[in-house]
Amino acid sequence: MRSVSATVRIPQGIHAAIAHGLHREAGRFESSLFLKHGARTASLGSIVAILALGVERGAEIEILADGSDEAAALVAIVGFLDELAT
């Protein structure tokens, strides 16, 4: 299992459209992907679970990946979030 920390810089935080995009990106990989915010963790396989975290702009998150393509999956998820922050 690998993980990477990030600060959410998306102006509106992680809302429904972002959660859907995270879910879609995660579906491209064999690895299991998770988003951790505070003491709570959500699978990127569940849009509702992602939204339930209530991640706002400026929040510190951790992205976790477990599987054969975990390094590539982490790069893709971080890239997706960074792309939306601009």
mmCIF file of C-alpha atoms in Angstrom:
data_model
loop_
_atom_site.group_PDB
_atom_site.id
_atom_site.type_symbol
_atom_site.label_atom_id
_atom_site.label_comp_id
_atom_site.label_asym_id
_atom_site.label_seq_id
_atom_site.Cartn_x
_atom_site.Cartn_y
_atom_site.Cartn_z
ATOM 1 C CA MET A 1 0.000 0.000 0.000
ATOM 2 C CA ARG A 2 1.202 3.475 -0.894
ATOM 3 C CA SER A 3 -0.160 6.864 0.038
ATOM 4 C CA VAL A 4 0.372 10.513 -0.730
ATOM 5 C CA SER A 5 -0.781 13.625 1.141
ATOM 6 C CA ALA A 6 -2.264 16.650 -0.564
ATOM 7 C CA THR A 7 -4.018 19.920 0.149
ATOM 8 C CA VAL A 8 -7.341 20.409 -1.620
ATOM 9 C CA ARG A 9 -7.026 23.575 -3.713
ATOM 10 C CA ILE A 10 -10.278 23.204 -5.659
ATOM 11 C CA PRO A 11 -12.276 26.407 -4.954
ATOM 12 C CA GLN A 12 -15.518 24.629 -4.011
ATOM 13 C CA GLY A 13 -13.858 21.646 -2.325
ATOM 14 C CA ILE A 14 -14.882 18.144 -3.323
ATOM 15 C CA HIS A 15 -18.474 18.387 -4.549
ATOM 16 C CA ALA A 16 -20.593 15.963 -6.601
ATOM 17 C CA ALA A 17 -18.922 16.574 -9.964
ATOM 18 C CA ILE A 18 -15.454 16.188 -8.443
ATOM 19 C CA ALA A 19 -16.509 13.038 -6.582
ATOM 20 C CA HIS A 20 -17.806 11.607 -9.849
ATOM 21 C CA GLY A 21 -14.515 12.425 -11.553
ATOM 22 C CA LEU A 22 -12.522 10.779 -8.747
ATOM 23 C CA HIS A 23 -14.720 7.705 -9.032
ATOM 24 C CA ARG A 24 -14.191 7.601 -12.804
ATOM 25 C CA GLU A 25 -10.413 8.015 -12.488
ATOM 26 C CA ALA A 26 -10.206 5.306 -9.828
ATOM 27 C CA GLY A 27 -12.106 2.927 -12.109
ATOM 28 C CA ARG A 28 -9.229 3.020 -14.601
ATOM 29 C CA PHE A 29 -6.973 1.107 -12.203
ATOM 30 C CA GLU A 30 -6.851 -2.359 -10.667
ATOM 31 C CA SER A 31 -5.735 -0.949 -7.319
ATOM 32 C CA SER A 32 -8.181 -0.151 -4.558
ATOM 33 C CA LEU A 33 -8.158 3.611 -3.957
ATOM 34 C CA PHE A 34 -9.224 5.520 -0.874
ATOM 35 C CA LEU A 35 -9.454 9.108 0.287
ATOM 36 C CA LYS A 36 -8.758 9.896 3.938
ATOM 37 C CA HIS A 37 -9.864 13.129 5.579
ATOM 38 C CA GLY A 38 -9.333 13.426 9.306
ATOM 39 C CA ALA A 39 -10.280 10.151 10.959
ATOM 40 C CA ARG A 40 -12.583 9.069 8.128
ATOM 41 C CA THR A 41 -11.738 7.094 4.997
ATOM 42 C CA ALA A 42 -13.836 6.611 1.863
ATOM 43 C CA SER A 43 -13.423 4.304 -1.089
ATOM 44 C CA LEU A 44 -13.084 6.131 -4.394
ATOM 45 C CA GLY A 45 -15.409 3.420 -5.673
ATOM 46 C CA SER A 46 -18.323 5.186 -3.936
ATOM 47 C CA ILE A 47 -19.374 8.706 -4.885
ATOM 48 C CA VAL A 48 -21.637 8.943 -1.837
ATOM 49 C CA ALA A 49 -18.809 7.922 0.515
ATOM 50 C CA ILE A 50 -16.518 10.545 -1.032
ATOM 51 C CA LEU A 51 -19.147 13.257 -0.580
ATOM 52 C CA ALA A 52 -19.805 12.157 3.014
ATOM 53 C CA LEU A 53 -16.245 13.172 3.921
ATOM 54 C CA GLY A 54 -17.209 16.834 3.426
ATOM 55 C CA VAL A 55 -13.830 17.885 2.060
ATOM 56 C CA GLU A 56 -13.554 21.658 1.707
ATOM 57 C CA ARG A 57 -10.933 23.855 0.092
ATOM 58 C CA GLY A 58 -7.744 23.929 2.128
ATOM 59 C CA ALA A 59 -8.339 20.521 3.702
ATOM 60 C CA GLU A 60 -5.443 18.122 4.125
ATOM 61 C CA ILE A 61 -6.221 14.729 2.625
ATOM 62 C CA GLU A 62 -4.403 11.470 2.108
ATOM 63 C CA ILE A 63 -4.889 9.346 -0.994
ATOM 64 C CA LEU A 64 -4.209 5.647 -0.498
ATOM 65 C CA ALA A 65 -3.732 2.966 -3.132
ATOM 66 C CA ASP A 66 -3.336 -0.779 -2.754
ATOM 67 C CA GLY A 67 -2.682 -3.006 -5.739
ATOM 68 C CA SER A 68 -0.498 -3.805 -8.703
ATOM 69 C CA ASP A 69 -0.717 -0.331 -10.272
ATOM 70 C CA GLU A 70 -0.822 1.739 -7.102
ATOM 71 C CA ALA A 71 1.985 4.143 -8.073
ATOM 72 C CA ALA A 72 0.328 5.046 -11.379
ATOM 73 C CA ALA A 73 -3.053 5.334 -9.687
ATOM 74 C CA LEU A 74 -1.742 7.816 -7.124
ATOM 75 C CA VAL A 75 -0.115 9.925 -9.840
ATOM 76 C CA ALA A 76 -3.390 9.996 -11.792
ATOM 77 C CA ILE A 77 -5.572 10.944 -8.809
ATOM 78 C CA VAL A 78 -3.195 13.696 -7.655
ATOM 79 C CA GLY A 79 -2.961 14.944 -11.240
ATOM 80 C CA PHE A 80 -6.752 15.007 -11.527
ATOM 81 C CA LEU A 81 -7.076 17.092 -8.358
ATOM 82 C CA ASP A 82 -4.234 19.425 -9.356
ATOM 83 C CA GLU A 83 -5.779 20.002 -12.781
ATOM 84 C CA LEU A 84 -9.012 21.188 -11.173
ATOM 85 C CA ALA A 85 -7.253 23.545 -8.772
ATOM 86 C CA THR A 86 -6.255 25.956 -11.503
#
